[in-house]
């Protein structure tokens, strides 16, 4: 396994975008090929954006998820991105740099460049979906050196994502991602930003989520459907916000255990095989 932590460029600071002098980091969990095992020259990679209301990045939605993705045959990487206090779009630019880094290392890491999947939990889901809707709009190029193809997501994995700045918003996340610039609230309401170029998505949520209401993911799914973009959407009846794997691996209290939700990684892996090859 290639397990290393890579500092990512923060050249956008030269353009006046502040990120509290944080150093964004990409930690890799790259599976090895070996002669004793059937050779898989290229694997899909899941690039994980943990949640934390754009205030911090949760460990529970980081390494344990990467290890679970490895067990399902995926390469994985975890992004520690800029959090408040920061200017918009610092976190988005961190994710762009991470996606470009993955593509730059695709040959040496054995990554299938048609199956780079951006995963996000809660506020990290908002970040992942942001790349899904903005990857080819020119937003990144205003601040960093990259091409749309270098940062292109091939699919999204959104886990109880923050999406909207409307009536069902998770207000802390929206304040933090915009740097409390209210004139940006409409722009970061991602259900209004979906285009035909937004990639396919696997999305799950729980109906009992009180922190990020299910209307967030539902509004994004409706926007995908209007653009005829493929998706798979699971709403589990029970379960609080922030379940992560919903299993013992990520539980620090009993309410983080939700057996019916713990199947989502296998459902996701089956969806990738069926839809991305």
Coordinates of C-alpha atoms in Angstrom, one line a residue:
X1 CA 0.0 0.0 0.0
X2 CA 1.1 3.5 -0.7
X3 CA 0.1 5.4 2.4
X4 CA 1.5 8.9 2.4
X5 CA 0.4 12.4 3.2
X6 CA 0.9 15.0 0.5
X7 CA 0.7 18.8 1.1
X8 CA -1.3 20.5 -1.5
X9 CA -0.6 23.9 -3.1
X10 CA -2.2 27.0 -1.7
X11 CA -1.3 29.4 -4.5
X12 CA -4.8 30.9 -4.4
X13 CA -3.6 32.9 -1.4
X14 CA -1.7 35.0 -3.9
X15 CA -5.1 35.9 -5.4
X16 CA -6.3 37.1 -2.0
X17 CA -8.2 34.0 -0.9
X18 CA -7.5 33.5 2.8
X19 CA -7.7 30.1 4.5
X20 CA -6.5 30.8 8.0
X21 CA -3.0 29.7 6.9
X22 CA -4.1 26.1 6.8
X23 CA -2.1 23.5 4.9
X24 CA -4.5 21.2 3.0
X25 CA -3.4 17.6 3.0
X26 CA -4.1 14.6 0.9
X27 CA -3.6 11.2 2.6
X28 CA -3.5 8.2 0.3
X29 CA -4.6 4.6 0.8
X30 CA -3.4 3.1 -2.5
X31 CA -3.7 -0.7 -2.9
X32 CA -0.8 -2.6 -4.2
X33 CA -0.8 -5.1 -7.0
X34 CA 1.2 -8.3 -6.4
X35 CA 2.2 -11.4 -8.4
X36 CA 0.3 -13.6 -5.9
X37 CA -3.0 -11.9 -6.7
X38 CA -4.8 -11.5 -10.0
X39 CA -3.3 -8.4 -11.5
X40 CA -5.5 -5.3 -11.5
X41 CA -3.6 -2.7 -13.4
X42 CA -6.1 0.1 -12.7
X43 CA -8.6 0.5 -9.9
X44 CA -11.2 3.2 -9.2
X45 CA -10.4 5.7 -6.6
X46 CA -12.6 7.3 -4.0
X47 CA -11.5 10.7 -2.9
X48 CA -13.1 11.4 0.5
X49 CA -14.1 14.8 1.9
X50 CA -15.0 14.3 5.6
X51 CA -17.8 16.4 7.2
X52 CA -17.7 18.8 10.0
X53 CA -19.8 21.9 9.0
X54 CA -16.7 23.4 7.2
X55 CA -15.5 23.9 10.8
X56 CA -13.3 20.8 11.0
X57 CA -12.8 17.5 9.2
X58 CA -14.1 14.5 11.1
X59 CA -11.8 11.5 11.6
X60 CA -14.9 9.2 11.8
X61 CA -15.5 10.1 8.1
X62 CA -11.9 9.8 7.1
X63 CA -9.5 6.9 7.6
X64 CA -12.2 4.3 8.6
X65 CA -14.1 5.1 5.4
X66 CA -10.9 4.9 3.3
X67 CA -10.1 1.5 4.8
X68 CA -13.6 0.3 4.1
X69 CA -13.3 1.4 0.5
X70 CA -10.0 -0.5 0.2
X71 CA -11.8 -3.6 1.5
X72 CA -14.2 -3.3 -1.4
X73 CA -11.4 -3.0 -4.0
X74 CA -11.1 0.8 -4.3
X75 CA -8.1 3.0 -3.9
X76 CA -8.9 5.8 -1.5
X77 CA -7.6 9.2 -0.5
X78 CA -8.7 11.6 2.2
X79 CA -8.6 15.3 1.9
X80 CA -8.1 17.6 4.9
X81 CA -9.4 20.8 3.4
X82 CA -9.6 24.4 4.5
X83 CA -12.2 25.3 7.1
X84 CA -13.6 28.4 8.7
X85 CA -12.4 31.1 9.0
X86 CA -11.8 31.2 5.3
X87 CA -12.7 33.0 2.1
X88 CA -14.8 31.4 -0.6
X89 CA -13.9 29.3 -2.6
X90 CA -10.8 28.0 -0.6
X91 CA -12.2 24.6 0.3
X92 CA -13.4 24.1 -3.3
X93 CA -9.9 25.0 -4.6
X94 CA -8.3 22.5 -2.2
X95 CA -10.5 19.7 -3.6
X96 CA -9.6 20.8 -7.2
X97 CA -5.9 20.5 -6.2
X98 CA -6.5 17.1 -4.7
X99 CA -8.4 15.8 -7.8
X100 CA -5.6 17.1 -10.0
X101 CA -3.0 15.4 -7.8
X102 CA -4.8 12.1 -8.2
X103 CA -4.9 12.4 -11.9
X104 CA -1.2 13.4 -12.0
X105 CA -0.3 10.2 -10.1
X106 CA -2.7 7.9 -11.9
X107 CA 0.0 5.9 -13.7
X108 CA 2.2 5.3 -10.6
X109 CA -0.8 4.6 -8.3
X110 CA -2.7 2.5 -10.8
X111 CA -5.8 4.7 -10.9
X112 CA -8.5 4.3 -13.5
X113 CA -8.9 7.8 -14.7
X114 CA -12.4 7.2 -15.9
X115 CA -13.5 6.1 -12.3
X116 CA -12.3 8.9 -10.0
X117 CA -15.2 9.2 -7.5
X118 CA -15.6 12.2 -5.2
X119 CA -17.1 11.3 -1.9
X120 CA -18.4 13.6 0.8
X121 CA -20.1 13.4 4.1
X122 CA -22.4 16.2 5.3
X123 CA -20.5 19.5 4.7
X124 CA -18.0 17.4 2.8
X125 CA -20.9 16.2 0.7
X126 CA -21.5 19.9 -0.2
X127 CA -17.8 20.2 -1.1
X128 CA -17.9 17.0 -3.3
X129 CA -21.1 18.2 -5.0
X130 CA -19.5 21.6 -5.6
X131 CA -16.9 19.9 -7.7
X132 CA -19.6 18.0 -9.5
X133 CA -21.4 21.2 -10.6
X134 CA -18.5 23.6 -11.0
X135 CA -15.6 21.5 -12.4
X136 CA -16.0 23.0 -15.9
X137 CA -17.4 26.4 -15.2
X138 CA -14.0 28.2 -15.0
X139 CA -14.4 29.0 -11.3
X140 CA -11.2 27.1 -10.4
X141 CA -9.2 28.7 -13.2
X142 CA -9.8 32.1 -11.7
X143 CA -7.5 31.2 -8.8
X144 CA -5.3 28.2 -9.6
X145 CA -3.6 26.6 -12.6
X146 CA -5.6 23.6 -13.7
X147 CA -7.7 22.4 -16.6
X148 CA -11.3 21.1 -16.3
X149 CA -10.1 17.7 -17.3
X150 CA -7.5 17.6 -14.5
X151 CA -10.2 18.2 -11.9
X152 CA -13.1 16.3 -13.5
X153 CA -15.1 14.0 -11.2
X154 CA -16.4 10.8 -12.9
X155 CA -19.0 10.2 -10.2
X156 CA -20.2 11.5 -6.8
X157 CA -20.8 9.6 -3.6
X158 CA -22.8 11.9 -1.3
X159 CA -23.6 10.8 2.2
X160 CA -26.2 12.9 4.0
X161 CA -24.9 15.9 2.1
X162 CA -25.5 19.6 2.8
X163 CA -26.8 21.0 -0.4
X164 CA -29.1 24.0 -0.1
X165 CA -28.9 27.4 1.4
X166 CA -32.7 27.6 1.3
X167 CA -35.3 26.8 4.0
X168 CA -33.7 23.4 4.8
X169 CA -30.1 24.7 5.0
X170 CA -27.6 23.6 7.6
X171 CA -26.9 27.2 8.4
X172 CA -23.5 26.8 10.0
X173 CA -22.1 25.0 7.0
X174 CA -23.4 27.7 4.6
X175 CA -22.0 30.5 6.8
X176 CA -18.6 28.8 7.0
X177 CA -18.2 27.9 3.3
X178 CA -19.1 31.4 2.2
X179 CA -17.0 33.2 4.9
X180 CA -20.4 34.7 6.0
X181 CA -20.7 36.6 2.7
X182 CA -24.5 36.5 2.3
X183 CA -24.3 37.5 -1.4
X184 CA -22.8 34.0 -2.0
X185 CA -25.6 32.1 -0.4
X186 CA -27.5 31.6 -3.7
X187 CA -24.4 30.4 -5.5
X188 CA -23.7 27.7 -2.9
X189 CA -27.2 26.4 -3.1
X190 CA -26.1 23.5 -5.3
X191 CA -29.6 22.2 -6.3
X192 CA -29.7 25.2 -8.6
X193 CA -26.2 24.6 -10.1
X194 CA -26.7 21.2 -11.6
X195 CA -26.0 21.0 -15.4
X196 CA -25.9 18.3 -18.0
X197 CA -22.2 18.0 -17.2
X198 CA -22.7 17.0 -13.6
X199 CA -21.6 13.4 -13.1
X200 CA -23.7 10.4 -12.0
X201 CA -24.2 10.1 -8.3
X202 CA -24.9 7.6 -5.5
X203 CA -26.6 9.4 -2.6
X204 CA -27.9 8.2 0.7
X205 CA -29.6 10.0 3.6
X206 CA -31.8 9.1 6.6
X207 CA -35.4 10.4 7.1
X208 CA -34.7 11.1 10.7
X209 CA -31.7 13.4 10.1
X210 CA -32.4 16.5 12.2
X211 CA -29.2 18.3 11.5
X212 CA -29.2 18.2 7.7
X213 CA -32.8 17.5 6.6
X214 CA -33.3 14.9 3.9
X215 CA -34.7 17.7 1.7
X216 CA -31.1 18.6 1.0
X217 CA -30.3 15.4 -0.9
X218 CA -33.8 15.2 -2.3
X219 CA -33.5 18.6 -3.9
X220 CA -30.2 17.5 -5.5
X221 CA -31.7 14.3 -6.8
X222 CA -34.6 16.2 -8.3
X223 CA -32.1 18.5 -10.1
X224 CA -30.2 15.4 -11.4
X225 CA -33.5 13.9 -12.7
X226 CA -34.4 17.1 -14.5
X227 CA -31.0 16.9 -16.4
X228 CA -31.4 13.1 -17.1
X229 CA -28.2 12.4 -15.0
X230 CA -28.1 8.8 -13.7
X231 CA -28.3 8.4 -9.9
X232 CA -29.1 5.9 -7.2
X233 CA -30.8 7.4 -4.1
X234 CA -31.4 5.6 -0.8
X235 CA -33.4 7.1 2.1
X236 CA -33.2 5.0 5.2
X237 CA -36.1 5.3 7.6
X238 CA -34.0 5.4 10.8
X239 CA -30.7 7.0 11.7
X240 CA -29.3 10.2 13.0
X241 CA -27.0 12.6 11.2
X242 CA -23.3 11.7 11.0
X243 CA -23.5 7.9 10.9
X244 CA -20.4 7.5 8.7
X245 CA -20.2 3.7 8.2
X246 CA -23.0 3.2 10.8
X247 CA -21.1 0.4 12.3
X248 CA -18.7 -0.4 15.1
X249 CA -15.8 0.9 13.1
X250 CA -17.0 4.5 13.3
X251 CA -19.3 4.6 16.4
X252 CA -18.3 6.5 19.5
X253 CA -21.8 6.2 21.0
X254 CA -24.7 3.8 20.5
X255 CA -26.7 6.2 18.3
X256 CA -23.9 5.9 15.6
X257 CA -24.9 2.2 15.1
X258 CA -27.6 1.7 12.5
X259 CA -27.5 -1.8 11.0
X260 CA -29.9 -1.0 8.1
X261 CA -27.7 1.9 7.0
X262 CA -24.4 0.0 7.3
X263 CA -25.1 -1.7 4.0
X264 CA -24.4 1.5 2.0
X265 CA -20.8 0.7 1.1
X266 CA -21.8 -2.5 -0.5
X267 CA -24.7 -0.8 -2.3
X268 CA -22.3 1.8 -3.6
X269 CA -19.7 -0.7 -4.8
X270 CA -22.5 -2.6 -6.7
X271 CA -23.6 0.7 -8.3
X272 CA -20.1 1.5 -9.4
X273 CA -19.7 -1.9 -11.0
X274 CA -23.0 -1.6 -12.8
X275 CA -22.7 2.0 -13.9
X276 CA -19.0 2.8 -14.2
X277 CA -17.7 -0.6 -15.2

